[in-house]
């Protein structure tokens, strides 16, 4: 179908977008890549009266290395991240960008839009919560930064104020000896994963010095599986410790049944993904170049 | 009529259509814009089963830009209910294109709105208010047969049809059986085709001439107009249907006639303005047509000591959704392949079809036969595993043998040709059967689950419509035919028209190849009219593109028309060149194609011949006046009306066959079935164009793999369709496809002029093959595959949950001393 009629506003800067939002109030919605919003509007599930288009704002699409961090402009497309040599320095970020939906969607969808939407099935939040990530926001009262863990508060809910916009995503480079991997099972490329697992480890020899594990699509938000992390932290990695981490991940998951799978299956699956991601993360931590691809039906 | 001249037929000629279609220059129904055109949007039922209390269209009509609305109550007095193909009591069903008193499936159209733009039509559709009173929905066919909640009160039952197909001496075979395998329940799931282009109709009921004009993508227009003329009370000659390029149909676009009816009625109401309806994807998924779902109950298989099947009895329940429409033809069409590829002579199948509160079914690639073929392949594999016979050996012991062709099946069908053991040998060779067997055994030792599955299947083409009389003795249909026209136009152009409406099957190319060989010219010099047009007058009542038949019915008609043209050209040339007809040679001269008098050294080119007949006819003597160089030919299939009491007779002309092998691994932690290797071997007789055949084999293989592992139409208990978007239905994409190894053999059909057999549907070979491979991987864990749809979740529930597929509960083996 065609979306319901709406007013279109083109912002020239993020500041102007904030002003527009504050004038339009609840009726205004931001349009970044349109990855989620446009299909929802075409199904008439979302019917905003006003759209504020960010696509013509200059200078908000970039990937920069700066003081031990990677900085992503809010409007950076998934495809730009996918093909960026800078972003590839943190391999798990490349895994994420390269596995989102299909080429057409990756060319449009943005990292900022994905984080701001906080869809429980989105990939970015899961991956970025295994890294030291902060979200820079711009509002009427100026700028602030919020750690990702405090930014997404519930399904489709963030700490953003009604007139606030995500302007930048800052990811600290992981320390030496780190490696990570992101794995999802998707029934077909364009659809959301059935479940996904992001694992970021710091290794010293065979011993895991630090671990971050996040689970996607099995709860209202990405789930930090802290018990699974504890199962690895300070341990020599073996089949037993990996199985313990996978088991802990299963316990942490809180999946709902839908067309993607039963709750029992998703719980089983997410454990399997965690285990496989751990294996890949270890190899990367050792400096191996490993190509990671999602699992497809 | 065999042609010896084979310069073009059999060559992998690139498709004539390709330049247009691949450059985005195709012309599709939605590309057509007509002055004064209005846009139609349906208002659809959110409920699966409800009484309509009130339809209030006033708010919609008040919206500026809205021209009118239409409801079921308004069209009922203006129209006849659609023809029902089935006998009483289902003949009493009153099927209208907009629901009148009740809705019977989610997505059923209740009203239509007409507006000046598509978005206004969308807006207006939201303003139509419908009051419903909910009724008990029934979504399961076996439950529906209890008639506790009736869909159509006028019929008084949800049962559409029941019949017993019994042949041979079943009781004797079971008495003498060395072993009997009992299978409690098997189920073939509901899925569909997802053509890139959805349904599109532009309809105009023009008050100036009281004709109805359609520009659309219906794939069986001659069938549609028979339904529409009777429904709309208009002489059939006043309905013109044109189709253009069509972005896939796979049978699903056969049943768009209800929407075509609404467009015509809406146009009449709007004073003759053309009405365009473009279906959305969600509408397509919920309310166009789905494939038939079928449950197989209480199957008993008699076998001898060596695992040779001697008899099968079973009870089949087919689910046709809320309206029969093309049904109950599916209740007999499966029996075109009654014994599949197997030799057993004794069988009794009790077949019932029921209506449920789900989307009506329509012919879907492999229509009605694939369900039955899947059933037989499951029977063969389950018996093989139960008896400990390797799957390939089991098949070799039961296949119809190559020397037995033409083979008459127990129900009187004549299989034209085939060589299943040879196809099996080729497939085994291509996949490396022995090595995979070794790898499988090695993997088992490591605890890995690898399965090797064979699927042997048939694609029966060019059907005998006389089989409709088996479901309804009063049905006025039998035989099959197709029309074509071949002419020399005034400047000598060779122009071919045919009553098909291709959807990517390359008819322009293969028709040109056939004519090129008849006239001994290049296919580049032949124009083939694309699409269907009733006013070309080359269609018969069976014309369209469906049921794997163009290579036989379509090209036989083209060949006949070309032969007629050739004969006329020869006669005319002999007169002009003052020689005998057998002195005339078709060749190529300095000015293009020409006819030469070999003994006289004189020639005349195509323009010269066409000139005489069309604009220079005074030179012709009266005895040449019958020459028109505009030759219409109607090809008829040599069928007889079947014996409707015994359900016996030849139901199809050709039987293409497919043999696929899949190697699948199921991992033990995520349960994702992964195809490690795949082979498709095809036999469609003499091949007209190898590239087109190979392409269709890949397409059918993709569709089948999608159906087996990804695509299923799911309804909840109250009839909500849960897979109404691609995000939920997940049609297969290139990302999900394994590399397919392709092989083929040619067993020429003695039934077609060229030896070709219809192909394209592919018999859903991957569905059978993947079920077989999964079972092979899991049988040692006590699991049989009981459903045609399987994904990671299904396998998890079978292997870990032990909820489904437990062999000890579903299968019983009786061994006799």
PDB file of N, CA and C in Angstrom, chain B residues 35 43 67 85 104 141 162 217 269 350 371 423 461 482 493 533 544 549 564 567 589 609 706 722 744 811 815:
ATOM      1  N   UNK B  35      -6.109   6.683 -20.070  1.00  0.00           N
ATOM      2  CA  UNK B  35      -6.778   7.934 -19.726  1.00  0.00           C
ATOM      3  C   UNK B  35      -8.029   7.649 -18.887  1.00  0.00           C
ATOM      4  N   UNK B  43     -11.483  -3.763   0.365  1.00  0.00           N
ATOM      5  CA  UNK B  43     -11.615  -3.788   1.823  1.00  0.00           C
ATOM      6  C   UNK B  43     -11.732  -5.266   2.175  1.00  0.00           C
ATOM      7  N   UNK B  67     -14.512   8.010  -6.183  1.00  0.00           N
ATOM      8  CA  UNK B  67     -15.543   8.035  -7.209  1.00  0.00           C
ATOM      9  C   UNK B  67     -16.694   7.096  -6.870  1.00  0.00           C
ATOM     10  N   UNK B  85     -17.315 -26.193 -10.534  1.00  0.00           N
ATOM     11  CA  UNK B  85     -16.933 -27.337 -11.368  1.00  0.00           C
ATOM     12  C   UNK B  85     -17.450 -28.644 -10.770  1.00  0.00           C
ATOM     13  N   UNK B 104     -15.367 -15.907   4.716  1.00  0.00           N
ATOM     14  CA  UNK B 104     -14.983 -17.296   4.966  1.00  0.00           C
ATOM     15  C   UNK B 104     -13.471 -17.492   5.041  1.00  0.00           C
ATOM     16  N   UNK B 141      -8.688 -29.559   7.832  1.00  0.00           N
ATOM     17  CA  UNK B 141      -9.599 -30.242   6.907  1.00  0.00           C
ATOM     18  C   UNK B 141     -10.327 -31.402   7.576  1.00  0.00           C
ATOM     19  N   UNK B 162     -15.811 -36.656  -2.618  1.00  0.00           N
ATOM     20  CA  UNK B 162     -15.207 -37.895  -2.142  1.00  0.00           C
ATOM     21  C   UNK B 162     -15.309 -38.939  -3.239  1.00  0.00           C
ATOM     22  N   UNK B 217      -2.656  -9.899 -16.070  1.00  0.00           N
ATOM     23  CA  UNK B 217      -1.629 -10.942 -16.129  1.00  0.00           C
ATOM     24  C   UNK B 217      -2.186 -12.301 -15.723  1.00  0.00           C
ATOM     25  N   UNK B 269     -20.022   0.652 -12.983  1.00  0.00           N
ATOM     26  CA  UNK B 269     -20.598   1.601 -12.027  1.00  0.00           C
ATOM     27  C   UNK B 269     -19.998   2.991 -12.199  1.00  0.00           C
ATOM     28  N   UNK B 350      -8.800 -43.639  -1.022  1.00  0.00           N
ATOM     29  CA  UNK B 350     -10.076 -42.981  -0.726  1.00  0.00           C
ATOM     30  C   UNK B 350      -9.765 -41.492  -0.617  1.00  0.00           C
ATOM     31  N   UNK B 371       1.731 -33.506  -4.334  1.00  0.00           N
ATOM     32  CA  UNK B 371       1.310 -34.002  -3.024  1.00  0.00           C
ATOM     33  C   UNK B 371       1.324 -35.533  -3.038  1.00  0.00           C
ATOM     34  N   UNK B 423      18.539 -42.656 -15.035  1.00  0.00           N
ATOM     35  CA  UNK B 423      18.626 -41.351 -14.361  1.00  0.00           C
ATOM     36  C   UNK B 423      19.258 -41.506 -12.985  1.00  0.00           C
ATOM     37  N   UNK B 461       2.305 -33.650 -18.322  1.00  0.00           N
ATOM     38  CA  UNK B 461       1.946 -32.448 -19.071  1.00  0.00           C
ATOM     39  C   UNK B 461       0.951 -32.719 -20.170  1.00  0.00           C
ATOM     40  N   UNK B 482      -4.775 -26.479 -28.595  1.00  0.00           N
ATOM     41  CA  UNK B 482      -4.110 -25.166 -28.592  1.00  0.00           C
ATOM     42  C   UNK B 482      -4.118 -24.640 -30.021  1.00  0.00           C
ATOM     43  N   UNK B 493       7.213 -10.483 -43.876  1.00  0.00           N
ATOM     44  CA  UNK B 493       7.641 -10.834 -42.516  1.00  0.00           C
ATOM     45  C   UNK B 493       6.931 -12.109 -42.064  1.00  0.00           C
ATOM     46  N   UNK B 533      -4.071 -12.588 -26.526  1.00  0.00           N
ATOM     47  CA  UNK B 533      -5.100 -11.620 -26.924  1.00  0.00           C
ATOM     48  C   UNK B 533      -6.252 -12.393 -27.546  1.00  0.00           C
ATOM     49  N   UNK B 544      -3.644 -20.923 -22.727  1.00  0.00           N
ATOM     50  CA  UNK B 544      -3.060 -20.243 -21.571  1.00  0.00           C
ATOM     51  C   UNK B 544      -1.694 -20.858 -21.368  1.00  0.00           C
ATOM     52  N   UNK B 549       2.971 -27.774 -20.581  1.00  0.00           N
ATOM     53  CA  UNK B 549       2.509 -28.332 -21.835  1.00  0.00           C
ATOM     54  C   UNK B 549       2.926 -27.578 -23.085  1.00  0.00           C
ATOM     55  N   UNK B 564       1.350 -25.579 -42.544  1.00  0.00           N
ATOM     56  CA  UNK B 564       0.288 -25.105 -43.437  1.00  0.00           C
ATOM     57  C   UNK B 564       0.793 -23.939 -44.282  1.00  0.00           C
ATOM     58  N   UNK B 567       3.210 -25.158 -46.915  1.00  0.00           N
ATOM     59  CA  UNK B 567       2.538 -25.808 -48.045  1.00  0.00           C
ATOM     60  C   UNK B 567       1.956 -24.763 -49.008  1.00  0.00           C
ATOM     61  N   UNK B 589      18.576 -16.357 -50.322  1.00  0.00           N
ATOM     62  CA  UNK B 589      19.205 -15.739 -51.480  1.00  0.00           C
ATOM     63  C   UNK B 589      19.792 -14.394 -51.129  1.00  0.00           C
ATOM     64  N   UNK B 609       6.090 -13.307 -52.631  1.00  0.00           N
ATOM     65  CA  UNK B 609       4.925 -14.170 -52.390  1.00  0.00           C
ATOM     66  C   UNK B 609       3.818 -13.410 -51.666  1.00  0.00           C
ATOM     67  N   UNK B 706      12.936 -24.259  -1.455  1.00  0.00           N
ATOM     68  CA  UNK B 706      12.242 -23.274  -0.614  1.00  0.00           C
ATOM     69  C   UNK B 706      11.053 -23.915   0.087  1.00  0.00           C
ATOM     70  N   UNK B 722      -0.429 -16.127   9.539  1.00  0.00           N
ATOM     71  CA  UNK B 722       0.753 -15.612  10.242  1.00  0.00           C
ATOM     72  C   UNK B 722       1.927 -15.360   9.302  1.00  0.00           C
ATOM     73  N   UNK B 744      21.089 -34.580 -17.595  1.00  0.00           N
ATOM     74  CA  UNK B 744      19.819 -34.911 -18.245  1.00  0.00           C
ATOM     75  C   UNK B 744      19.960 -36.085 -19.202  1.00  0.00           C
ATOM     76  N   UNK B 811       4.758 -45.672  12.703  1.00  0.00           N
ATOM     77  CA  UNK B 811       4.941 -46.739  11.704  1.00  0.00           C
ATOM     78  C   UNK B 811       4.900 -48.092  12.403  1.00  0.00           C
ATOM     79  N   UNK B 815       5.510 -58.470   9.912  1.00  0.00           N
ATOM     80  CA  UNK B 815       6.208 -59.464   9.088  1.00  0.00           C
ATOM     81  C   UNK B 815       5.431 -60.772   9.138  1.00  0.00           C
TER      82      UNK B 815
END
